[in-house]
Coordinates of C-alpha atoms in Angstrom, one line a residue:
X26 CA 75.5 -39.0 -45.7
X27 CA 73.2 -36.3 -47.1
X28 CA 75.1 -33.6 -46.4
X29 CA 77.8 -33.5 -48.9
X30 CA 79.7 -30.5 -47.9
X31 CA 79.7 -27.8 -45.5
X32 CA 82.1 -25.0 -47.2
X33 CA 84.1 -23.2 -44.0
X34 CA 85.0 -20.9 -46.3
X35 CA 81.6 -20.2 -47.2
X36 CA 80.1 -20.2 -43.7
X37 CA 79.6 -17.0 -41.9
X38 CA 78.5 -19.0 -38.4
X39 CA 75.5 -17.2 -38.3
X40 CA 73.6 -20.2 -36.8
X41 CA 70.6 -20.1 -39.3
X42 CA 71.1 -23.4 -40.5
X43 CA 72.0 -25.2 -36.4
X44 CA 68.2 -23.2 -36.1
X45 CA 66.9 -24.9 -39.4
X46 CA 67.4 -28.4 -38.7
X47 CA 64.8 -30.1 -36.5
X48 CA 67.2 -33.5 -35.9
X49 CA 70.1 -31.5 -34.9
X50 CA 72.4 -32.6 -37.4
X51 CA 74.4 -29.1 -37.6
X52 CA 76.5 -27.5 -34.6
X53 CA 78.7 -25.1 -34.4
X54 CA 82.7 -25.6 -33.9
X55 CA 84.9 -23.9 -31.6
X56 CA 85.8 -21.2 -35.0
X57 CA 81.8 -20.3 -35.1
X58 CA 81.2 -22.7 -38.4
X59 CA 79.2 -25.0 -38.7
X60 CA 79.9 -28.4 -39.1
X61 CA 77.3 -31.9 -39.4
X62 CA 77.7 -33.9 -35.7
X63 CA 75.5 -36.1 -37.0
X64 CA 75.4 -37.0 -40.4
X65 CA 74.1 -40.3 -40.6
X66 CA 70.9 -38.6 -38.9
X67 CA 70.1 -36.3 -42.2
X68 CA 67.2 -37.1 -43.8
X69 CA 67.9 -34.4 -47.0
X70 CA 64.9 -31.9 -46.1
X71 CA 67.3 -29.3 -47.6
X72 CA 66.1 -27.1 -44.5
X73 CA 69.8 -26.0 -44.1
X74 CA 70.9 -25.7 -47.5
X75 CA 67.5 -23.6 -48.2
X76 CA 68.1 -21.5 -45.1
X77 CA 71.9 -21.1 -45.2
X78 CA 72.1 -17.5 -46.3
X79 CA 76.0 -17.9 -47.8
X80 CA 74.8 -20.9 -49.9
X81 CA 77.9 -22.9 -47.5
X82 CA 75.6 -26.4 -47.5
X83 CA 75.2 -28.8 -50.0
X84 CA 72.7 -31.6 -49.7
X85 CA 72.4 -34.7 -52.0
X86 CA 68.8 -35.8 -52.8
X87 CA 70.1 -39.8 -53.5
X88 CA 71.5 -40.7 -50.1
X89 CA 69.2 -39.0 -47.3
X90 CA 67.3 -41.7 -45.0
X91 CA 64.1 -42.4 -45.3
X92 CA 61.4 -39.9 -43.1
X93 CA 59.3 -42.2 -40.8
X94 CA 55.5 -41.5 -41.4
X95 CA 53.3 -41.9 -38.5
X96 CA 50.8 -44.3 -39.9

């Protein structure tokens, strides 16, 4: 899972990050934060953790699958 860690604590629920990621990964909780629906889906492109303007994401470069390339 390439998503290591979503900090709660961190997360303001401001959405940016649900907006960020193009396989819809990241929804929202019932509390507003954000949490990773589908993990297994991540393929690390760090939009989330680069967009995430409380720094509440943490992505790991080793474990994200691979991106499909149309050729």
């Amino acid at each position: 899972m390439p998503i290591e860690k979503i900090d709660h604590e961190l997360c303001i629920g401001c959405g940016i990050c649900q907006d960020s990621c193009s396989l819809d990964v990241i929804y929202m909780d019932e509390s507003g934060k954000a949490y990773a629906r589908y993990p297994e889906d991540c393929v690390a492109c760090y939009s989330c953790e680069k967009d995430c303007p409380a720094e509440a994401i943490n992505v790991s470069p080793q474990r994200g699958r691979p991106v499909p390339h149309p050729w």
